[in-house]
mmCIF file of C-alpha atoms and ligand atoms in Angstrom:
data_model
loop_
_atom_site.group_PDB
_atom_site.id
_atom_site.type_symbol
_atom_site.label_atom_id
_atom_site.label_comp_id
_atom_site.label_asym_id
_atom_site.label_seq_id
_atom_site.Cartn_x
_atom_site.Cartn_y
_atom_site.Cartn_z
ATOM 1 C CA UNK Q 358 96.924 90.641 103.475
ATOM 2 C CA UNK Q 359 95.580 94.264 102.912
ATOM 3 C CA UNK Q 360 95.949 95.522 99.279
ATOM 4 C CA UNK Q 361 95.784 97.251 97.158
ATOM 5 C CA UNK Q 362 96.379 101.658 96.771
ATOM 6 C CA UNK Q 363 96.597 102.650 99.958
ATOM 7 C CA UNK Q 364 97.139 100.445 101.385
ATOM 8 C CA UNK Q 365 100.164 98.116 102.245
ATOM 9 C CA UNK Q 366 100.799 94.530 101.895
ATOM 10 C CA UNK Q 367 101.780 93.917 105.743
ATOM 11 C CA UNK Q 368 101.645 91.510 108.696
ATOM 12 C CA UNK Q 369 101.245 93.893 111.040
ATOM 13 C CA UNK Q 370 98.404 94.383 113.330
ATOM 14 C CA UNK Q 371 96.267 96.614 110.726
ATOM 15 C CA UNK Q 372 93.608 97.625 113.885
ATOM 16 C CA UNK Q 373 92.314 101.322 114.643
ATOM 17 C CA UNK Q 374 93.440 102.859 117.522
ATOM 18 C CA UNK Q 375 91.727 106.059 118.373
ATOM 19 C CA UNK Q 376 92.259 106.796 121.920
ATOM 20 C CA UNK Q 377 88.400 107.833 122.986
ATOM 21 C CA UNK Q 378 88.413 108.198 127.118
ATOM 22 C CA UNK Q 379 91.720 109.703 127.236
ATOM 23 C CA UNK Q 380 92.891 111.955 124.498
ATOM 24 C CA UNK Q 381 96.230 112.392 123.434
ATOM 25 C CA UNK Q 382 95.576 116.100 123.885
ATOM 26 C CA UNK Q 383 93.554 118.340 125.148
ATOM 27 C CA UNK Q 384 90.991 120.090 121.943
ATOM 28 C CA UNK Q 385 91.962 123.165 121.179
ATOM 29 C CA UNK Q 386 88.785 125.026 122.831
ATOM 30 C CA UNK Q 387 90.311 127.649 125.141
ATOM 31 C CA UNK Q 388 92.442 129.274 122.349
ATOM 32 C CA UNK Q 389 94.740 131.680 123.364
ATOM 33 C CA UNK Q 390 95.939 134.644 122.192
ATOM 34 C CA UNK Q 391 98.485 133.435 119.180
ATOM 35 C CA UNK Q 392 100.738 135.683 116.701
ATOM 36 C CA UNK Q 393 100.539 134.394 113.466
ATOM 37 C CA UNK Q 394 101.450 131.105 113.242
ATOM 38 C CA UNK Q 395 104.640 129.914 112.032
ATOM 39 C CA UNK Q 396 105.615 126.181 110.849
ATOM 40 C CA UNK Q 397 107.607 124.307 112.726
ATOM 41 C CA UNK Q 398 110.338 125.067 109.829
ATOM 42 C CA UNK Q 399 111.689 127.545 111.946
ATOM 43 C CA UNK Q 400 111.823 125.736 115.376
ATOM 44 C CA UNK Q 401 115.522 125.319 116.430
ATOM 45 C CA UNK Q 402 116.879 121.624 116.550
ATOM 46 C CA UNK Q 403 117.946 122.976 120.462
ATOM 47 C CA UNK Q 404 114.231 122.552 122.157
ATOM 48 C CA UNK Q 405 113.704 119.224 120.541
ATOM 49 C CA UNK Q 406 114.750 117.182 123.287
ATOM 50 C CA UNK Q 407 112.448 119.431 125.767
ATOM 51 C CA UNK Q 408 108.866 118.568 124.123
ATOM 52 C CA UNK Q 409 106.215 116.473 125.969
ATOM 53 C CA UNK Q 410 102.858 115.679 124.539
ATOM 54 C CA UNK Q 411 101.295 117.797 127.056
ATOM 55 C CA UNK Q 412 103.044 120.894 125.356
ATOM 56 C CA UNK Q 413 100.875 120.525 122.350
ATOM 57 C CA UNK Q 414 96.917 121.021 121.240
ATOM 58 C CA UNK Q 415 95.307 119.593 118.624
ATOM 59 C CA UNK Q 416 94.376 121.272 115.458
ATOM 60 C CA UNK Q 417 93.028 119.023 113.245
ATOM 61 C CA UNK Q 418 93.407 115.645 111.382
ATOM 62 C CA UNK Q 419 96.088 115.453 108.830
ATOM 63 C CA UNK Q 420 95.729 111.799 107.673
ATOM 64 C CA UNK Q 421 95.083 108.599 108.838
ATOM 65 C CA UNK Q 422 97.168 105.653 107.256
ATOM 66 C CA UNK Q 423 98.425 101.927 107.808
ATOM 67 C CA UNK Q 424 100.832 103.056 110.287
ATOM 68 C CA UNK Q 425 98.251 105.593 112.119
ATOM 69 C CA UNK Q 426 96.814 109.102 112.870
ATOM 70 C CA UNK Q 427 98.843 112.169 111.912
ATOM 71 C CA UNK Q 428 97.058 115.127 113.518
ATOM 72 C CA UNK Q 429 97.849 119.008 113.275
ATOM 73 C CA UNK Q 430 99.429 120.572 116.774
ATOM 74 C CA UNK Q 431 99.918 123.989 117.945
ATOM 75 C CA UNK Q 432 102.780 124.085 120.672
ATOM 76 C CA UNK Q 433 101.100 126.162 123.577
ATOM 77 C CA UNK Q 434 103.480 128.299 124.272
ATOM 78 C CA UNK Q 435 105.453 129.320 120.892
ATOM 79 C CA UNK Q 436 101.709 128.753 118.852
ATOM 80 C CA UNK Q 437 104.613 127.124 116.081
ATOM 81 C CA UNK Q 438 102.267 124.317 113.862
ATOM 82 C CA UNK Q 439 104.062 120.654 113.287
ATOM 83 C CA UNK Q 440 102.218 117.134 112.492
ATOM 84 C CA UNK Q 441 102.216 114.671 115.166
ATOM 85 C CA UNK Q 442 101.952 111.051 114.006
ATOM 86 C CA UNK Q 443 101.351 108.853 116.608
ATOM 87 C CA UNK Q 444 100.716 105.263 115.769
ATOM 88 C CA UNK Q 445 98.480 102.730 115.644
ATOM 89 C CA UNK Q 446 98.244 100.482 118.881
ATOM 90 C CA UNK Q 447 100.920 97.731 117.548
ATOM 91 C CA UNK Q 448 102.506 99.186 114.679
ATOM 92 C CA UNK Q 449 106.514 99.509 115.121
ATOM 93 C CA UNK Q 450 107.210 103.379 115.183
ATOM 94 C CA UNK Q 451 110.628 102.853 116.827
ATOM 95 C CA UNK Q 452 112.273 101.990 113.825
ATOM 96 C CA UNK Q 453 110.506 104.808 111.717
ATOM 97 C CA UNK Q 454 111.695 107.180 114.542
ATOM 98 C CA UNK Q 455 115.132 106.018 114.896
ATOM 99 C CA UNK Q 456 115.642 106.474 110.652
ATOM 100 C CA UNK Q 457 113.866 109.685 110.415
ATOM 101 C CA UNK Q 458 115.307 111.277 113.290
ATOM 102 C CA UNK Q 459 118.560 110.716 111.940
ATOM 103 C CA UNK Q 460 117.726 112.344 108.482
ATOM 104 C CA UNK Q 461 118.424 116.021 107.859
ATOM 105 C CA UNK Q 462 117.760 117.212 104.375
ATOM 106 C CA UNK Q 463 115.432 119.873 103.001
ATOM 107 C CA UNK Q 464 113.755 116.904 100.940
ATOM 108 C CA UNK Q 465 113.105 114.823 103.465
ATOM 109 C CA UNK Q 466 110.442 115.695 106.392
ATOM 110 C CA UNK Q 467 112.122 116.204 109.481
ATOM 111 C CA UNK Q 468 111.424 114.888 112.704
ATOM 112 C CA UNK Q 469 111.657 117.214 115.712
ATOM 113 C CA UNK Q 470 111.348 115.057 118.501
ATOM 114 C CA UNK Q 471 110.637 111.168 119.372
ATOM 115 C CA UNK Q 472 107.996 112.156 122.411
ATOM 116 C CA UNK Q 473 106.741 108.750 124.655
ATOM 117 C CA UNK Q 474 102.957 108.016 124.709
ATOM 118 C CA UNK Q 475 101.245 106.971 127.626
ATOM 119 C CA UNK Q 476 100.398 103.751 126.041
ATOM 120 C CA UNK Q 477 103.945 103.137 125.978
ATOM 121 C CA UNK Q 478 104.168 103.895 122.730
ATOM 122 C CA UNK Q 479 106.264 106.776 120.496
ATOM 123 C CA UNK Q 480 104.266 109.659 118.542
ATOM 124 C CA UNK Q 481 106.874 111.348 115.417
ATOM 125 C CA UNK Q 482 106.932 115.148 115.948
ATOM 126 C CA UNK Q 483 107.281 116.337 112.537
ATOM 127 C CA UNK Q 484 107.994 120.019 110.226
ATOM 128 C CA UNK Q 485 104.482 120.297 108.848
ATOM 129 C CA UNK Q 486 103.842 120.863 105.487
ATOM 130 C CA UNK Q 487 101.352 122.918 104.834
ATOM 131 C CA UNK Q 488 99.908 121.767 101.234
ATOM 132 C CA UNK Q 489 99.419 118.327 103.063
ATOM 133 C CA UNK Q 490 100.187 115.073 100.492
ATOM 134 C CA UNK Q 491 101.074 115.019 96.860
ATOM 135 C CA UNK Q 492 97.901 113.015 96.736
ATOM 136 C CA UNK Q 493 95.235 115.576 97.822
ATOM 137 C CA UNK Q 494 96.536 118.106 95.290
ATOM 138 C CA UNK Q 495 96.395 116.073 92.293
ATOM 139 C CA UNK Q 496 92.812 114.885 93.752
ATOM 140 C CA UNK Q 497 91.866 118.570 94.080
ATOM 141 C CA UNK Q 498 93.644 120.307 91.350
ATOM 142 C CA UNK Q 499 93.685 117.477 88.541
ATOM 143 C CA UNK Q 500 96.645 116.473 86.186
ATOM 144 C CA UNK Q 501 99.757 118.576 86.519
ATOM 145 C CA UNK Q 502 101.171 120.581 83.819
ATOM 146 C CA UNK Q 503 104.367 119.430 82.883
ATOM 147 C CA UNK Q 504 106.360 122.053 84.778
ATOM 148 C CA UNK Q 505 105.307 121.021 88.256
ATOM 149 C CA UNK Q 506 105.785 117.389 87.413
ATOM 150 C CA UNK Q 507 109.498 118.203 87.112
ATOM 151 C CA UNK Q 508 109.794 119.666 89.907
ATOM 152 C CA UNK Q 509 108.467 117.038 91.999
ATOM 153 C CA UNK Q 510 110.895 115.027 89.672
ATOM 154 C CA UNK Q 511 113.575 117.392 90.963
ATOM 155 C CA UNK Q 512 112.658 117.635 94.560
ATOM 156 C CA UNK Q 513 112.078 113.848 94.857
ATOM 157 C CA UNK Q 514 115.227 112.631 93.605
ATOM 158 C CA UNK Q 515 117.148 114.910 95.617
ATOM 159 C CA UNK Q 516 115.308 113.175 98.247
ATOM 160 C CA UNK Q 517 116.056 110.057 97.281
ATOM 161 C CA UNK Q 518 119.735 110.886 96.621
ATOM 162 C CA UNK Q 519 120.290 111.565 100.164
ATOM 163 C CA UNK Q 520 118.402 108.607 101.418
ATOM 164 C CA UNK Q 521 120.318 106.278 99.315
ATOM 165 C CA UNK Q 522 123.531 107.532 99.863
ATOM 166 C CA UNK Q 523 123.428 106.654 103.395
ATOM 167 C CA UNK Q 524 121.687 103.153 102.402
ATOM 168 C CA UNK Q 525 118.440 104.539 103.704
ATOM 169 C CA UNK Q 526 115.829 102.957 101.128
ATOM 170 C CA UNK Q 527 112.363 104.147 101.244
ATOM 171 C CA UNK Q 528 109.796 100.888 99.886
ATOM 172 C CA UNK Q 529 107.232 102.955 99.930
ATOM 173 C CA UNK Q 530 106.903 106.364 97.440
ATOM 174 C CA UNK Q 531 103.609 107.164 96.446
ATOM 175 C CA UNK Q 532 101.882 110.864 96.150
ATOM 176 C CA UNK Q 533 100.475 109.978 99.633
ATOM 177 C CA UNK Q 534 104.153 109.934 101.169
ATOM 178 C CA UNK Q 535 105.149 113.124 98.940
ATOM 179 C CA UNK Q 536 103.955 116.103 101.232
ATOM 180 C CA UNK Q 537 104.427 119.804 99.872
ATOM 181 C CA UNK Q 538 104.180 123.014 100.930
ATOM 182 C CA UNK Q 539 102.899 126.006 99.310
ATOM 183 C CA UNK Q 540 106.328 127.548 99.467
ATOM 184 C CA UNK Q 541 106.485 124.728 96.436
ATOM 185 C CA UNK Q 542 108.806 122.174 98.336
ATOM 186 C CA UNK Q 543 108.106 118.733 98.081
ATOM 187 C CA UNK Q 544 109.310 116.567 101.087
ATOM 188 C CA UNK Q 545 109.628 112.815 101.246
ATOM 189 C CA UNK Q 546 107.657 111.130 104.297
ATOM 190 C CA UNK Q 547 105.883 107.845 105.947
ATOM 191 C CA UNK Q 548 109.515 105.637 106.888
ATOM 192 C CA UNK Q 549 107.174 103.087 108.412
ATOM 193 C CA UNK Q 550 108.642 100.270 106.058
ATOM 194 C CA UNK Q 551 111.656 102.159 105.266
ATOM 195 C CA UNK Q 552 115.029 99.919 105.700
ATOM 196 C CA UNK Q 553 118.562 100.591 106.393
ATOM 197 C CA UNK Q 554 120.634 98.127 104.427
ATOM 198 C CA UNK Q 555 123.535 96.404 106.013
ATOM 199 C CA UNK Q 556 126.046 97.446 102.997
ATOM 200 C CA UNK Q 557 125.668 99.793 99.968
ATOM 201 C CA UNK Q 558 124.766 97.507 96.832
ATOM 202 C CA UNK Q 559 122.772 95.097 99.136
ATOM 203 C CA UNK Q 560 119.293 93.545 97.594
ATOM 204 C CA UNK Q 561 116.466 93.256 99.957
ATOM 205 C CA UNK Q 562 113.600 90.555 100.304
ATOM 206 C CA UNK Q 563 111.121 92.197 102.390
ATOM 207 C CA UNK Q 564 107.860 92.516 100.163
ATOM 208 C CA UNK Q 565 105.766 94.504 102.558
ATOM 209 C CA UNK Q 566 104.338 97.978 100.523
ATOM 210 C CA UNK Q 567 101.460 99.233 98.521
ATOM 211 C CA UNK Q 568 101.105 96.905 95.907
ATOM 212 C CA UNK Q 569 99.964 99.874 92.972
ATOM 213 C CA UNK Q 570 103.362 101.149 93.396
ATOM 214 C CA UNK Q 571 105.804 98.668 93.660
ATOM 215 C CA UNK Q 572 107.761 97.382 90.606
ATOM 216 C CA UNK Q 573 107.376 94.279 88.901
ATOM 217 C CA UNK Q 574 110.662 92.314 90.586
ATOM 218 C CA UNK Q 575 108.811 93.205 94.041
ATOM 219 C CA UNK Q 576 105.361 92.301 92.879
ATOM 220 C CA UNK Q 577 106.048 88.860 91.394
ATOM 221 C CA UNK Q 578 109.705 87.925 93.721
ATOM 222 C CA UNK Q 579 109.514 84.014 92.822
ATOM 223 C CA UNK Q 580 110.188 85.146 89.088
ATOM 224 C CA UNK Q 581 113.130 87.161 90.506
ATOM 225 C CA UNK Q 582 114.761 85.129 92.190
ATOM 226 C CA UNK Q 583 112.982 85.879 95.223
ATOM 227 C CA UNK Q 584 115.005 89.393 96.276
ATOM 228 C CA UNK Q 585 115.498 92.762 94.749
ATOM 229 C CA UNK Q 586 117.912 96.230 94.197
ATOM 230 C CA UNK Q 587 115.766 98.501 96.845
ATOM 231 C CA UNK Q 588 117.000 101.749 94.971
ATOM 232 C CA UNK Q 589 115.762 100.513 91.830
ATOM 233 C CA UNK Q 590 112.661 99.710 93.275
ATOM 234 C CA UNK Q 591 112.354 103.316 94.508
ATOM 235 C CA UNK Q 592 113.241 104.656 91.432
ATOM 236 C CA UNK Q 593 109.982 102.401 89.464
ATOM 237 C CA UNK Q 594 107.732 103.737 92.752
ATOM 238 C CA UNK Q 595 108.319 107.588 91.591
ATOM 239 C CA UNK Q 596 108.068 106.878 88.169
ATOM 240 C CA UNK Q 597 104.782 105.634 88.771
ATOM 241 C CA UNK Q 598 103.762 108.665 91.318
ATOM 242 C CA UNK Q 599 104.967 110.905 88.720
ATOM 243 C CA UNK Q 600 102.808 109.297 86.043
ATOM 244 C CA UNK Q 601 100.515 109.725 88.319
ATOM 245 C CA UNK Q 602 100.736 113.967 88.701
ATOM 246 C CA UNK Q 603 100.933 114.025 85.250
ATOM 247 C CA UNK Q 604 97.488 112.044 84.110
ATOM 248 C CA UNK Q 605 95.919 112.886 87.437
ATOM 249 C CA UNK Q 606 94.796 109.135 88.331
ATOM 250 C CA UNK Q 607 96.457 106.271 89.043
ATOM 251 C CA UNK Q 608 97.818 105.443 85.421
ATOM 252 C CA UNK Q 609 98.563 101.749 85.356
ATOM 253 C CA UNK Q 610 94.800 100.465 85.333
ATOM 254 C CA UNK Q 611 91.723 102.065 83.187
ATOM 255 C CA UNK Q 612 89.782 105.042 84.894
ATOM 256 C CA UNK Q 613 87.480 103.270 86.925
ATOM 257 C CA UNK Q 614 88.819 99.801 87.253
ATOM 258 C CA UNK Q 615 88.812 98.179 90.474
ATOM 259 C CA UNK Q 616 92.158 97.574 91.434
ATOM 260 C CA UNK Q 617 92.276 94.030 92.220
ATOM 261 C CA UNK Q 618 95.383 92.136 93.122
ATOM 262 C CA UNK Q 619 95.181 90.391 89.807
ATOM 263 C CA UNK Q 620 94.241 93.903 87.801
ATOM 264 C CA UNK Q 621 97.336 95.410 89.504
ATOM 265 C CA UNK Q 622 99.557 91.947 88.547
ATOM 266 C CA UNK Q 623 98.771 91.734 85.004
ATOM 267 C CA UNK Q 624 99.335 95.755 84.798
ATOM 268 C CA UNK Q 625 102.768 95.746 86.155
ATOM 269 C CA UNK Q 626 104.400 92.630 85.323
ATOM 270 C CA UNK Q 627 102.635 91.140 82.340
ATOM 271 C CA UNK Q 628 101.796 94.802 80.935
ATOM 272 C CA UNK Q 629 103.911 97.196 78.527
ATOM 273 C CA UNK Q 630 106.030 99.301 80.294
ATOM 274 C CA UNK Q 631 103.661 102.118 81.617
ATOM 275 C CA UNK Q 632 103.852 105.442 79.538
ATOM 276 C CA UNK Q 633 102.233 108.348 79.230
ATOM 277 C CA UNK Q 634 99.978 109.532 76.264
ATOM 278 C CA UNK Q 635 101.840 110.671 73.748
ATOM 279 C CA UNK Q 636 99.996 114.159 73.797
ATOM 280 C CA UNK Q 637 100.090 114.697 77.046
ATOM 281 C CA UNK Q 638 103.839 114.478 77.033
ATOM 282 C CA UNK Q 639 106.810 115.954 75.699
ATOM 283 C CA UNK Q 640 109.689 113.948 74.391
ATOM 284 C CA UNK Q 641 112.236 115.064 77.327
ATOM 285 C CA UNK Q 642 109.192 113.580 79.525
ATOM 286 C CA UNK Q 643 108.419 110.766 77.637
ATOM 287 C CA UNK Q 644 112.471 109.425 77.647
ATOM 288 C CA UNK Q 645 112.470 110.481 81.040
ATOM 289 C CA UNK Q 646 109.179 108.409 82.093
ATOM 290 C CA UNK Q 647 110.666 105.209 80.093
ATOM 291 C CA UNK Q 648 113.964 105.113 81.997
ATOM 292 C CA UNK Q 649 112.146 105.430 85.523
ATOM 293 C CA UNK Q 650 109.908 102.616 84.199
ATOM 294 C CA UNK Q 651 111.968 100.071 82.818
ATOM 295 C CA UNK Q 652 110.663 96.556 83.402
ATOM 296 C CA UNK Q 653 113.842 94.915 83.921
ATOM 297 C CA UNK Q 654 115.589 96.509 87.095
ATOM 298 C CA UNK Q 655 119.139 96.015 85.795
ATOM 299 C CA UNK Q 656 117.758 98.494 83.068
ATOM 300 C CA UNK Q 657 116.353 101.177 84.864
ATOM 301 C CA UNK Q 658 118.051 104.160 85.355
ATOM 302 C CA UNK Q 659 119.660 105.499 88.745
ATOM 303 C CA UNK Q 660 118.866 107.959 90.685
ATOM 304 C CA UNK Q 661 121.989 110.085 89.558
ATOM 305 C CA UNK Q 662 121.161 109.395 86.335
ATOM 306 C CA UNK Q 663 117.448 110.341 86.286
ATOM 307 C CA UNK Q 664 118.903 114.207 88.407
ATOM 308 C CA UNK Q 665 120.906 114.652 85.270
ATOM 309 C CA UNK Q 666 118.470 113.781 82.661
ATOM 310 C CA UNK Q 667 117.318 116.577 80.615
ATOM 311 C CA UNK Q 668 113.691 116.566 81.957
ATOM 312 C CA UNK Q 669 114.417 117.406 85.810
ATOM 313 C CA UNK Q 670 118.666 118.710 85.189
ATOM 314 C CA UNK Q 671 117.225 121.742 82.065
ATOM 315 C CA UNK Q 672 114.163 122.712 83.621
ATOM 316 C CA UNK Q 673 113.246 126.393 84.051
ATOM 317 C CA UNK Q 674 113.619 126.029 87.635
ATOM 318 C CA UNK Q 675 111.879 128.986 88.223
ATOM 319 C CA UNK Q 676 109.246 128.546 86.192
ATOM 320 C CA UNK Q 677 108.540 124.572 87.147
ATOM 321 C CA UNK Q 678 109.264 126.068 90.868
ATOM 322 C CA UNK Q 679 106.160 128.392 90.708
ATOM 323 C CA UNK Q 680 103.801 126.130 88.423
ATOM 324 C CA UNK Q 681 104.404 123.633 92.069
ATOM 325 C CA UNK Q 682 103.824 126.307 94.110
ATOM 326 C CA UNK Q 683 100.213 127.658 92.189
ATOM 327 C CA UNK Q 684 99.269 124.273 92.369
ATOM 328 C CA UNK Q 685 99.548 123.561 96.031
ATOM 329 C CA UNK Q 686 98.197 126.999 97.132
ATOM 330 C CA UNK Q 687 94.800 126.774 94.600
ATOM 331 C CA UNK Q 688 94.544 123.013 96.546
ATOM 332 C CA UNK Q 689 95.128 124.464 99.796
ATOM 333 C CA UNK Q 690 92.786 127.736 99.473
ATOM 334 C CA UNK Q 691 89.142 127.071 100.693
ATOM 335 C CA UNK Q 692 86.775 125.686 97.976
ATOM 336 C CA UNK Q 693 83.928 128.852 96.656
HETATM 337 P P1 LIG X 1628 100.091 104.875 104.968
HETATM 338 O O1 LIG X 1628 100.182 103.621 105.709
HETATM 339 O O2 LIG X 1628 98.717 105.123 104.399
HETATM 340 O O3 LIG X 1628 101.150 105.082 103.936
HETATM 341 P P2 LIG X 1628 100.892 106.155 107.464
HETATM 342 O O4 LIG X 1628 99.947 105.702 108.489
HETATM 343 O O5 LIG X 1628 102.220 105.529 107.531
HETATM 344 O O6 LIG X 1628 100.290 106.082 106.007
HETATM 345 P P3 LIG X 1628 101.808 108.804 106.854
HETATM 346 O O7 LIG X 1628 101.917 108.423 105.427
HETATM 347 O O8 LIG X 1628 103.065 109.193 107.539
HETATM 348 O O9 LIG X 1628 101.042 107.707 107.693
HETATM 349 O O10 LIG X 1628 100.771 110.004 106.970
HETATM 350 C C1 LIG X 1628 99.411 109.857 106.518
HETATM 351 C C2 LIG X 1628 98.962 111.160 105.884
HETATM 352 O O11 LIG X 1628 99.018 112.219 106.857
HETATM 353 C C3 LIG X 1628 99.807 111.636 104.713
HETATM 354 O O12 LIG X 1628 99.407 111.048 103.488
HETATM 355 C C4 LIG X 1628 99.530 113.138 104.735
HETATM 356 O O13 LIG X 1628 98.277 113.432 104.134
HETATM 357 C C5 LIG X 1628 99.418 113.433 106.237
HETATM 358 N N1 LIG X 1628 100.725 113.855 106.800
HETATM 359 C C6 LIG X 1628 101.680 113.044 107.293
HETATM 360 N N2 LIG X 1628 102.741 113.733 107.739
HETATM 361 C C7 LIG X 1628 102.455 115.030 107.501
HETATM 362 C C8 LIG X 1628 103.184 116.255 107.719
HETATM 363 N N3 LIG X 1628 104.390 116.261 108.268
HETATM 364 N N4 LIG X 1628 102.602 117.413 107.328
HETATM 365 C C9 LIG X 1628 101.369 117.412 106.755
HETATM 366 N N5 LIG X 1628 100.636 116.304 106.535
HETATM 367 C C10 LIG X 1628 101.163 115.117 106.896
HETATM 368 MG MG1 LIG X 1629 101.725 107.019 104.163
#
């Protein structure tokens, strides 16, 4: 079993594909003559069903993950930029296709087209998002101020909101699967062990994940009764992420510790309820952090709840907007 950050607790086949004597695409070399380019924001939902692989060059790498390789793609002819994640050899993208292609919210990265590999696999053609993860910025920019953290807060919830209202639970929020853009939106992605529960209400008892993030009634089942409220689960997962922006490192273990399996199990289920420091953090934040992070699940506030808590619902949205959107720009802007 893989641990422990970035990666996911999983059975699946964990191996690297990188197609070498065939390529996906062809490189970029012969570049033609492109306006500016535009994200594929503004693509109309109409051509989605006319995209083959062929259409598209590659730009660049995006990320590489459990599930597989997301690369940057220009469409030939328009020159519009989306993220193409095409899987590893193995992994199950059907089901990750077949939720996210059904999603349509602002929050939530959409999914342009389902396109057939010649492996006989699917590869995700996704809106990019131009700041890339939640993940690089904080490991470019540091800690965020306050400000930006609620509106990631904001952004995410809203996210999470529509997800769960249509029993679409996510199992596996981290800053990795946060991507933003520097038009300061934050979009939820990565449904690779995302679930759609039979009923509203249902608890789940899959335990695949990344094991930094995941609460304590999903790290230690057996003292749970062996299943678990997915939405409250979610809920301790952004808590932690949030943490996270604000501190700018992963904030359950000591800077520098290694995080072991048993590091990571004494921090989240024998530990105090993570919090942050209490100067780093105003009370709104503070209350706000403690209801994400409740130990006990039954405790732990609901989405709803957390959208109208005083932290994320009396924000300056204007202000937290634009501290989010400074951020992602100074991480996206080329280094001196
Ligand atoms: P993991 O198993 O590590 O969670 P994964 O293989 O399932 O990852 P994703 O999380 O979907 O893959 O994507 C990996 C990374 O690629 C992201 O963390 C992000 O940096 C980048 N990425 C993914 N989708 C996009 C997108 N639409 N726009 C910009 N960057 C993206
Ligand atoms: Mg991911």
């Amino acid at each position: 079993m893989a641990l422990i950050r970035e990666k996911r607790f999983t059975q699946m086949n964990l191996s690297l594909h990188v197609p070498s004597r065939a390529p996906l695409f062809q490189e970029a070399a012969a570049r033609r003559q492109c306006p500016p380019p535009s994200t594929s924001m503004a693509t109309p939902a109409s051509r989605s069903n006319q995209f083959r692989l062929a259409d598209f060059e590659r730009v660049a790498v995006l990320g590489r993950g459990n599930g597989g390789t997301v690369y940057k793609v220009r469409h030939r002819e328009t020159c519009a930029l989306y993220a193409l994640k095409v899987q590893h050899s193995g992994e199950p993208a059907a089901a990750e296709a077949d939720i996210l292609s059904r999603m349509a919210s602002p929050f939530v990265v959409r999914c342009h087209s389902v396109l057939p590999t010649a492996s006989g696999d699917v590869a995700l053609l996704l809106e990019l998002a131009d700041g890339g993860s939640v993940d690089a910025v904080v490991g470019r920019r540091g800690a965020f101020p306050e400000a930006a953290v609620a509106e990631v807060a904001a952004q995410a919830l809203s996210a999470l909101a529509y997800l769960h209202a249509r029993r679409v639970v996510h199992l596996d929020v981290k800053p990795a699967n946060l991507l933003a853009s520097t038009a300061g939106e934050i979009k939820v992605a990565d449904f690779g062990i995302a679930k759609v529960l039979p009923r509203a209400g249902d608890h789940c008892a899959s335990y695949v994940g990344t094991a930094a993030y995941m609460s304590p009634e999903r790290f230690d089942p057996e003292a749970h009764g062996g299943h678990y409220d997915p939405c409250a689960a979610d809920v301790w997962s952004l808590g932690v992420t949030l943490l996270e922006l604000l501190v700018g490192r992963y904030p359950l273990l000591p800077a520098g510790q290694k995080p072991s399996w048993a590091a990571l199990m004494c921090a989240i289920c024998f530990g105090e309820p993570p919090a942050p420091p209490a100067c780093a953090a105003s009370p709104e934040l503070r209350a706000f952090m403690a209801a994400c992070l409740r130990k006990d699940y039954r405790e732990r506030a609901s989405v709803a709840e957390l959208l109208a808590h005083p932290f994320v619902a009396e924000r300056d949205v204007a202000a937290s907007r634009h501290a989010l959107r400074r951020l992602v720009a100074e991480a996206s802007s080329p280094s001196p």
